[in-house]
Short mmCIF file of C-alpha atoms in Angstrom, two decimals:
data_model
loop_
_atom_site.label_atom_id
_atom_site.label_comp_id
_atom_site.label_asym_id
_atom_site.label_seq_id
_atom_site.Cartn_x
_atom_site.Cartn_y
_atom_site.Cartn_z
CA UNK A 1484 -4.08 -11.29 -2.14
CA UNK A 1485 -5.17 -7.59 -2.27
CA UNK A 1486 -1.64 -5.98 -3.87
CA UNK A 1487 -0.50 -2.14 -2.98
CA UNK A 1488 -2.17 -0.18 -5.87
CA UNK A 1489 -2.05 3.67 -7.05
CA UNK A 1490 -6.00 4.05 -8.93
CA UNK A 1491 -7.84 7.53 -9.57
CA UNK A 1492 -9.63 7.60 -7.29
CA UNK A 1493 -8.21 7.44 -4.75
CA UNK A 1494 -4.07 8.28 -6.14
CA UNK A 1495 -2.18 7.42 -3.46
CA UNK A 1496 -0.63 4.23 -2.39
CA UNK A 1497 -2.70 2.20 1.08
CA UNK A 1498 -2.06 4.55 3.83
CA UNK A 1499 -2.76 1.93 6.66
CA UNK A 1500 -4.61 -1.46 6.91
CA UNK A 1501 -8.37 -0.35 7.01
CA UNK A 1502 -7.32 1.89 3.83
CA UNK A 1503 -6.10 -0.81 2.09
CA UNK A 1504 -9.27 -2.84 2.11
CA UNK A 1505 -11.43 0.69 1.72
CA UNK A 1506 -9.63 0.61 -1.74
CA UNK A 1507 -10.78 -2.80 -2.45
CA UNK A 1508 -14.26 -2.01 -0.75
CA UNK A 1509 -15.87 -2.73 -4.49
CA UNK A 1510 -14.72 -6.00 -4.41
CA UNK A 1511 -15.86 -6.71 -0.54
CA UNK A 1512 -19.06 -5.34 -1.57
CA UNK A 1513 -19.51 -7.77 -4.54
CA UNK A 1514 -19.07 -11.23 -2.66
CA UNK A 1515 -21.37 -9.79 0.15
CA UNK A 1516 -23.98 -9.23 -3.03
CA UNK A 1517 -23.37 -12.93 -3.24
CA UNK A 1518 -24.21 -14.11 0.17
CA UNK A 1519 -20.81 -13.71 1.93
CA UNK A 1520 -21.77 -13.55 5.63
CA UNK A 1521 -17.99 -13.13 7.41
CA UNK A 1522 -15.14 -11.37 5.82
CA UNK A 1523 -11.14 -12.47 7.33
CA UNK A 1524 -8.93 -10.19 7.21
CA UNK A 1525 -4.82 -11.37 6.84
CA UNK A 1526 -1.83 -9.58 7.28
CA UNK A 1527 1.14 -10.40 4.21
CA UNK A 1528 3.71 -9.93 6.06
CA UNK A 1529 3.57 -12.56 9.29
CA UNK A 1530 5.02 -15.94 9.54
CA UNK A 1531 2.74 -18.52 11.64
CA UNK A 1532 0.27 -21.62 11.23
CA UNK A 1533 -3.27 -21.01 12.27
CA UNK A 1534 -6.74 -23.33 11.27
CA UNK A 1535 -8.59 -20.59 10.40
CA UNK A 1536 -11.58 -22.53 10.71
CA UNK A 1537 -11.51 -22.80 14.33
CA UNK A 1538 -11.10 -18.96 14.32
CA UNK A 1539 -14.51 -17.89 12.22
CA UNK A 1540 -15.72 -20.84 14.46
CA UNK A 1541 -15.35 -18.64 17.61
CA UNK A 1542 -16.27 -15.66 15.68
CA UNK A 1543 -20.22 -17.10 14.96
CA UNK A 1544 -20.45 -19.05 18.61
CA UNK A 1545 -19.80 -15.53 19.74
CA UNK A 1546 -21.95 -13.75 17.80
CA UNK A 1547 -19.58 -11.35 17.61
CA UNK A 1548 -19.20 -8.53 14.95
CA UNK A 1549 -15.04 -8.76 15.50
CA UNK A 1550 -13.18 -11.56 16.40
CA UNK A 1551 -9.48 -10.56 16.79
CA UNK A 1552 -6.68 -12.96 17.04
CA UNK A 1553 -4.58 -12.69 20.21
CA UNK A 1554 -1.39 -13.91 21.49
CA UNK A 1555 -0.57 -14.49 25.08
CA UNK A 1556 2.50 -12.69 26.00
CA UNK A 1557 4.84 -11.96 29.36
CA UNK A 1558 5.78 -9.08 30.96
CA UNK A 1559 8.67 -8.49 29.18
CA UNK A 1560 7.25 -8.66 25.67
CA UNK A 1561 4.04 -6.68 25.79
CA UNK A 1562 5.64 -3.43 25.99
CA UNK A 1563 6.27 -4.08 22.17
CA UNK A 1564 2.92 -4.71 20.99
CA UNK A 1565 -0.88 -3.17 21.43
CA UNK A 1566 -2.38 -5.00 24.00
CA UNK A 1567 -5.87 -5.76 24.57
CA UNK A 1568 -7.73 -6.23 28.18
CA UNK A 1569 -11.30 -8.45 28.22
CA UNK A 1570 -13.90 -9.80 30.66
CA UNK A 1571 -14.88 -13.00 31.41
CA UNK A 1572 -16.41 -13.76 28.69
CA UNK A 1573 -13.67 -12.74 26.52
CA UNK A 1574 -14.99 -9.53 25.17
CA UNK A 1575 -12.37 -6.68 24.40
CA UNK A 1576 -13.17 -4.01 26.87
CA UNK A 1577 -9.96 -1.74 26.39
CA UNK A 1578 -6.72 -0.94 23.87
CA UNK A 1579 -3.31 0.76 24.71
CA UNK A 1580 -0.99 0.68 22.11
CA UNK A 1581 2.90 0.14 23.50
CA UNK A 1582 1.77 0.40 27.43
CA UNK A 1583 4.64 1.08 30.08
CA UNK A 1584 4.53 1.92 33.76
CA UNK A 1585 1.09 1.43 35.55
CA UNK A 1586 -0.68 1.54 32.31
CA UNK A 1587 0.98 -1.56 31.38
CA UNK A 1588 0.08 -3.36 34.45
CA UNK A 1589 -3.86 -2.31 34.04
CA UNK A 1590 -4.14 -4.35 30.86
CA UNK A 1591 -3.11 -7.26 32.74
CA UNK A 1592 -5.82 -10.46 32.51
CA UNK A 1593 -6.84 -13.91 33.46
CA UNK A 1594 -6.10 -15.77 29.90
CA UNK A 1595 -7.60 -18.71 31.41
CA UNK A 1596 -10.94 -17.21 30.33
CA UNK A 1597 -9.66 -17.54 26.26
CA UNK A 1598 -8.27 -21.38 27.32
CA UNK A 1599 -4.90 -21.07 28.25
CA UNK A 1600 -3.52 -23.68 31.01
CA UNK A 1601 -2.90 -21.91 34.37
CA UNK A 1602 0.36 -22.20 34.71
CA UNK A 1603 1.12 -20.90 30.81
CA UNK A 1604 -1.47 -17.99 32.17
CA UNK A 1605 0.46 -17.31 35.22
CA UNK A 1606 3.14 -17.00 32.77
CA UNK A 1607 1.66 -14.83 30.37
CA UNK A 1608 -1.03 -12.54 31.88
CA UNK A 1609 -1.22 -10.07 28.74
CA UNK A 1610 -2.79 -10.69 25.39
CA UNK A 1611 -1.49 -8.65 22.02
CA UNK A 1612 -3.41 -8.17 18.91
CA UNK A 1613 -2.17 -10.05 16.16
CA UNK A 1614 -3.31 -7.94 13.30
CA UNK A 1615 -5.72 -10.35 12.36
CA UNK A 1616 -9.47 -10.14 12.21
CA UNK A 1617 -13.16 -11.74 11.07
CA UNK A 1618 -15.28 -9.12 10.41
CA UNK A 1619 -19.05 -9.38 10.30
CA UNK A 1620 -19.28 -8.18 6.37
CA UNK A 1621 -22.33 -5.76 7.44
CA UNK A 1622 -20.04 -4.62 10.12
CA UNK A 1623 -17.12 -3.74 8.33
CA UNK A 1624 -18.64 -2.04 5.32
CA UNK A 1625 -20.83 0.42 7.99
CA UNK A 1626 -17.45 0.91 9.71
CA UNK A 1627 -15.46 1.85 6.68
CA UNK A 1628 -17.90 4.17 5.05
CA UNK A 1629 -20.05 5.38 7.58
CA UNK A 1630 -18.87 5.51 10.99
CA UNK A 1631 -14.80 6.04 10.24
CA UNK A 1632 -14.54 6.81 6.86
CA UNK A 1633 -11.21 8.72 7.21
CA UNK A 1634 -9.81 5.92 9.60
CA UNK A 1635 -7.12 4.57 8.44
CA UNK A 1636 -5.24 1.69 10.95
CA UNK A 1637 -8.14 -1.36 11.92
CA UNK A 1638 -5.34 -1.89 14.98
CA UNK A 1639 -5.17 1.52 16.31
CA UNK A 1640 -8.83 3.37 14.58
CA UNK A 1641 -11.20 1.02 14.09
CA UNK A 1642 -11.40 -1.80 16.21
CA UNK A 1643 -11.10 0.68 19.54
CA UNK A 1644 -13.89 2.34 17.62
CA UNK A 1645 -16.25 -0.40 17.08
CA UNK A 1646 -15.97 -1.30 20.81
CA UNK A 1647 -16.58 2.31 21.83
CA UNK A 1648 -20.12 2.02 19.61
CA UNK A 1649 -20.70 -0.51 21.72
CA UNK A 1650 -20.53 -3.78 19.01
CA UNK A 1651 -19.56 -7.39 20.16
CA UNK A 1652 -15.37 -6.66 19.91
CA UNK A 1653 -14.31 -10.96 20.85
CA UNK A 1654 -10.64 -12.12 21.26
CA UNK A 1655 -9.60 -15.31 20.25
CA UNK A 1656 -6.58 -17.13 21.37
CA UNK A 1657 -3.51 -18.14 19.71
CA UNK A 1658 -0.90 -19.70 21.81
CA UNK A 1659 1.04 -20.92 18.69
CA UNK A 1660 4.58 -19.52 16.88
CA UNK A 1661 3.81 -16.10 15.48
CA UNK A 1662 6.09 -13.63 13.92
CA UNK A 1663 5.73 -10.22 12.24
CA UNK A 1664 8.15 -9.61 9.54
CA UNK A 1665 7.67 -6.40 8.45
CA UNK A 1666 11.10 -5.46 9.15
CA UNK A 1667 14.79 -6.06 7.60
CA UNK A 1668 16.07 -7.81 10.66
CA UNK A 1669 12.78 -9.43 11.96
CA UNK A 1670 12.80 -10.79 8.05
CA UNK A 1671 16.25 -12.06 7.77
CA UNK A 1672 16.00 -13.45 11.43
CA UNK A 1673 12.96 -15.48 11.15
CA UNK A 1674 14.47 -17.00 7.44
CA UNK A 1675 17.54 -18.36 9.16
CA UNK A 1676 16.26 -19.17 12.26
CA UNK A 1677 13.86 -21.87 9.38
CA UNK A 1678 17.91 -23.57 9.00
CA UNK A 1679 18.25 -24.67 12.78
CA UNK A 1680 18.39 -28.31 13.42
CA UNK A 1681 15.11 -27.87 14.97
CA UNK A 1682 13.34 -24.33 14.60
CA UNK A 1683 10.37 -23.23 16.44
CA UNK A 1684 8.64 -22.72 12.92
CA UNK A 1685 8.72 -25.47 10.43
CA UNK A 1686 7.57 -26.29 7.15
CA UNK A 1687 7.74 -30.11 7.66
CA UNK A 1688 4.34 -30.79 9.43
CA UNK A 1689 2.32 -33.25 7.26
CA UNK A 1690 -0.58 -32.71 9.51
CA UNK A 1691 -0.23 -28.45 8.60
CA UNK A 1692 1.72 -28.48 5.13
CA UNK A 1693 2.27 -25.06 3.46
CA UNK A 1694 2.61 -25.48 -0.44
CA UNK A 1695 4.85 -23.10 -2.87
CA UNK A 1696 4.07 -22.11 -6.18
CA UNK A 1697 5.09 -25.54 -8.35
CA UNK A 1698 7.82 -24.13 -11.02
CA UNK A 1699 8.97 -26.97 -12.81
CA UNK A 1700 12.48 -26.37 -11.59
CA UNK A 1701 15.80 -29.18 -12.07
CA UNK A 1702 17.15 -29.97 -8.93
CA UNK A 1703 19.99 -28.11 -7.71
CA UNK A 1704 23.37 -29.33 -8.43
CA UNK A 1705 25.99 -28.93 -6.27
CA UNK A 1706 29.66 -29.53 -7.29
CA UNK A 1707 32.66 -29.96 -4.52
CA UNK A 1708 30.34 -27.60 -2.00
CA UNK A 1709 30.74 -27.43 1.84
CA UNK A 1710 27.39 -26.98 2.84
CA UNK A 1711 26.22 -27.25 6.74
CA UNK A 1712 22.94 -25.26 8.03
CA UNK A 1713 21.64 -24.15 5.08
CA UNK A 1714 18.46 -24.46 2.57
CA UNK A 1715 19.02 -24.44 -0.71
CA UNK A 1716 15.82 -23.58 -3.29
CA UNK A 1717 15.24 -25.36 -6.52
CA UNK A 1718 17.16 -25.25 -9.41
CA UNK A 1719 20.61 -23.58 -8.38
CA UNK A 1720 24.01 -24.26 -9.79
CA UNK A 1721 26.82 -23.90 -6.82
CA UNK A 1722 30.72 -24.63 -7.32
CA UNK A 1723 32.93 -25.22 -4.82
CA UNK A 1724 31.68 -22.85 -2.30
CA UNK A 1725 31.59 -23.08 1.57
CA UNK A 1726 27.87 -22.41 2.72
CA UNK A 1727 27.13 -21.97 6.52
CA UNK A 1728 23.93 -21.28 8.07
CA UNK A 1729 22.44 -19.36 4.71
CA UNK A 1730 19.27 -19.82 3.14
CA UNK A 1731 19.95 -20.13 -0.31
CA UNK A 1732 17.06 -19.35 -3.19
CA UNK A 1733 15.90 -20.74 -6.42
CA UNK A 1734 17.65 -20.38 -9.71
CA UNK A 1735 20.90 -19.35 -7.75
CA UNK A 1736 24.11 -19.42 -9.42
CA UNK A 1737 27.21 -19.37 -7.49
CA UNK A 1738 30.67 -19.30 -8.92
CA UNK A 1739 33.88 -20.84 -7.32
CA UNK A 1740 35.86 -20.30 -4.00
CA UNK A 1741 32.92 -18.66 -2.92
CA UNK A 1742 32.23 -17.90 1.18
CA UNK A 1743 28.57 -17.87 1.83
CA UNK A 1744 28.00 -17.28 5.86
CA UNK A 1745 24.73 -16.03 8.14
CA UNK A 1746 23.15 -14.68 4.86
CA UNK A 1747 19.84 -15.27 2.68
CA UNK A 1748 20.55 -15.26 -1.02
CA UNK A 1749 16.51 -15.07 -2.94
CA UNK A 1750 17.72 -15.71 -6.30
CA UNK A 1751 16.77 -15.50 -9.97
CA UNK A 1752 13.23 -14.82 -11.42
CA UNK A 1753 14.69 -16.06 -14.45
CA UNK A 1754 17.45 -18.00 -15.89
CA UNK A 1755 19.82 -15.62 -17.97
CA UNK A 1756 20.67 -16.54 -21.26
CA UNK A 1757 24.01 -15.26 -23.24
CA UNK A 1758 22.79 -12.73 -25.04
CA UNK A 1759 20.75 -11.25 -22.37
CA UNK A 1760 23.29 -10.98 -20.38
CA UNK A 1761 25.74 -9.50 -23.34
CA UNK A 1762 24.00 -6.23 -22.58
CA UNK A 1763 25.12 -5.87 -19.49
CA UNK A 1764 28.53 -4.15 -19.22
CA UNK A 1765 31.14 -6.44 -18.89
CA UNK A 1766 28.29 -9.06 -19.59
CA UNK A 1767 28.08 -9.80 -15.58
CA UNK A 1768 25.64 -12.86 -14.83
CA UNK A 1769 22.67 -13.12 -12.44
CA UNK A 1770 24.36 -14.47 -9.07
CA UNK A 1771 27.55 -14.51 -7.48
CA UNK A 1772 30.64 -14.23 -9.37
CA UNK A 1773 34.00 -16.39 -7.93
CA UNK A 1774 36.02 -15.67 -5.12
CA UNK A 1775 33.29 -13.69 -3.42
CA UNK A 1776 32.65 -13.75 0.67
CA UNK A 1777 28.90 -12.70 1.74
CA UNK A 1778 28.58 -12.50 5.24
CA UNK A 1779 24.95 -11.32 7.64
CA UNK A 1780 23.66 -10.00 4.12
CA UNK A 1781 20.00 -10.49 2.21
CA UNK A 1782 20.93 -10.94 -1.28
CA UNK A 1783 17.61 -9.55 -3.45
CA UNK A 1784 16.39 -11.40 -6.60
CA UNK A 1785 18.38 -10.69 -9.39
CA UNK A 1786 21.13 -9.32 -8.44
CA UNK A 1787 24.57 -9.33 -10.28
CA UNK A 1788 27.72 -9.81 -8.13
CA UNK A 1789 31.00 -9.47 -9.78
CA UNK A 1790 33.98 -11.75 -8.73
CA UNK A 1791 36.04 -11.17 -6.35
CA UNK A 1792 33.59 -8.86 -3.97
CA UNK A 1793 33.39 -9.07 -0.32
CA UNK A 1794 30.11 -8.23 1.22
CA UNK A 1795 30.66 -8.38 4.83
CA UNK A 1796 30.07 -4.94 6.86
CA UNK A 1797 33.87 -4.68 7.20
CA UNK A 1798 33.03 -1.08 8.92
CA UNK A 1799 30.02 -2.54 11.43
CA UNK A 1800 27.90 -0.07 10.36
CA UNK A 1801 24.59 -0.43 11.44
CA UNK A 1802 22.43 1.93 9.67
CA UNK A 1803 22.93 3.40 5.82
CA UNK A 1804 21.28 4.10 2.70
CA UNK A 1805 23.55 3.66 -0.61
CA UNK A 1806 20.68 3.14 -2.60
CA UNK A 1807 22.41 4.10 -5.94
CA UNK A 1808 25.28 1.79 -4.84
CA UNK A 1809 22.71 -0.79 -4.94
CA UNK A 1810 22.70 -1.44 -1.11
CA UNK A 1811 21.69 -0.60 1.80
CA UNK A 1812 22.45 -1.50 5.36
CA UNK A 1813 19.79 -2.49 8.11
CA UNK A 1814 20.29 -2.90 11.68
CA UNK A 1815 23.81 -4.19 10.45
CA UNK A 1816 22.62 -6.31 7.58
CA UNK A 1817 23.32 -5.74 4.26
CA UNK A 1818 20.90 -5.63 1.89
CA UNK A 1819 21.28 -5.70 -1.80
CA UNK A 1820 18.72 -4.05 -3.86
CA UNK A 1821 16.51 -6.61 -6.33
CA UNK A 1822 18.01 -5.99 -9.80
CA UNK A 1823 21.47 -4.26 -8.44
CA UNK A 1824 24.49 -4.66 -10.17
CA UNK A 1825 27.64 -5.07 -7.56
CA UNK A 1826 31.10 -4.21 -10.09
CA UNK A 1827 33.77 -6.99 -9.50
CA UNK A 1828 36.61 -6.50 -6.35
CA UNK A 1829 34.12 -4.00 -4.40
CA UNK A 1830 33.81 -4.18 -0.56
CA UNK A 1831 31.22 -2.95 1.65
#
């Protein structure tokens, strides 16, 4: 995991996705030293289950130099995403980023030709970059420094780029559950959409697990809670609250007659002890004091909620930034800040 960095050179912070690995190009360059033949590049903010295997697979059958994961997708969708056309053998011939009109109805193809059924082709006759990509090492490192040095989006710079130079630009198909989450609401969506009976994403596949850091947490203990919906996280302490649809996080603490609806609480990095949290004015603990009602809200780690506060959008405002408040307020979601103190009896 390649973290956002500030480094002379260069000072500022990754400017775009082919930047971001340009500032890491030392390290690229070191495993190739090594014998590293394919490089795969991952996006850290999408939610999805792919055998990545199968994709560098494709990638070497197809001697190509990029191999970018694609998802089918209908007419109403693609608008939303960069699309990509191919031939029939499933090499990208043409971009448009966010097509409408005519232009979006040129990039339509036959995604049989990738191995989708014909009827689910029928269905879906466009194909959007994911944002994912194995690079030919060789190929990447003469694309980054020599031919687009400057470039700095893969999507939008240097993938069209590498086709135009005329290099072996494959698709390869993904017709599984995909999600970006680089936004508020696309983030706080996907995480309670994980608390349906059934979701379209689950972490319960033996034959796919995904594993969490192991923390050595106690088991949460809840005492006279209504809880229906919901995930609760290692190692929380909840008292007679009333918890619908929420995703609740690890180390949580919860005090009494608390209302928890439609909301993801993250949690504690830490567990708080007294004297800590004697330096604190008023000596207000990590979590959620009593008598508090959170409603459509993202609750940041380590935040400090006094009793009696209501955090429900009582205005239905859609769009503000109270930043020195601690909060701000997201396509109609509240968010409060990681580390934000909240005073007792306040309403937002």
């Amino acid at each position: 995991v390649l973290a956002a960095q500030q480094t002379p050179p260069p000072p500022d912070w990754f400017q775009g996705t082919s930047d971001a690995v340009r500032q890491y190009l030392w390290l690229f360059e070191e495993q190739v030293k090594s014998g590293i033949e394919d490089l795969l590049i991952l996006s850290g903010d999408h939610l999805y289950r792919m055998d990545y295997e199968a994709f560098v697979r494709h990638h070497r059958v197809t001697d190509a130099d990029i191999t970018v994961a694609a998802l089918p997708m209908d007419e109403e969708r693609a608008p939303a995403f960069g699309l990509m056309k191919i031939d029939d053998a499933g090499r990208i011939i043409d971009f448009a980023e966010k097509p409408t009109g005519e232009e979006l109805q040129s990039m339509k193809v036959d995604t049989t030709v990738l191995g989708l059924s014909a009827d689910r082709a029928k269905e879906n006759p466009f194909i959007a970059s994911m944002g994912i990509y194995v690079f030919k090492a060789s190929a990447m490192l003469d694309l980054l420094e020599i031919h687009f040095p400057d470039a700095n989006d893969f999507g939008s710079e240097i993938i069209p780029g590498a086709k135009d130079l005329g290099l072996n630009v494959q698709a390869y198909l993904f017709d599984g559950y995909w999600e970006d989450i680089g936004t508020i609401s696309a983030f706080y969506n996907s995480n309670l959409a994980l608390t349906d009976p059934n979701p379209v994403f689950s972490f319960y596949d033996r034959s796919a697990p995904i594993y969490t850091m192991s923390r050595y947490l106690p088991p949460s203990k809840l005492l006279e809670c209504e809880i229906s919906d919901s995930i609760i996280g290692d190692g929380c302490n909840i008292r007679e609250a009333a918890i619908k649809h929420s995703v609740i996080g690890l180390r949580t603490l919860i005090g009494e007659n608390c209302v928890i609806e439609d909301s993801m609480i993250m949690g504690a990095d830490y567990y708080e002890r007294m004297e800590e949290c004697e330096l604190m004015p008023g000596c207000l603990p990590i979590g959620v004091g009593a008598n508090c009602v959170i409603k459509k809200a993202i609750v940041d780690k380590n935040v400090r909620i006094g009793p009696n506060c209501q955090i429900i959008n009582k205005d239905n405002v859609q769009e503000a930034n109270h930043e020195e408040d601690g909060y701000i307020i997201k396509d109609g979601i509240i968010v409060l800040i990681k580390d934000s103190v909240i005073a007792a009896n306040t309403i937002i």
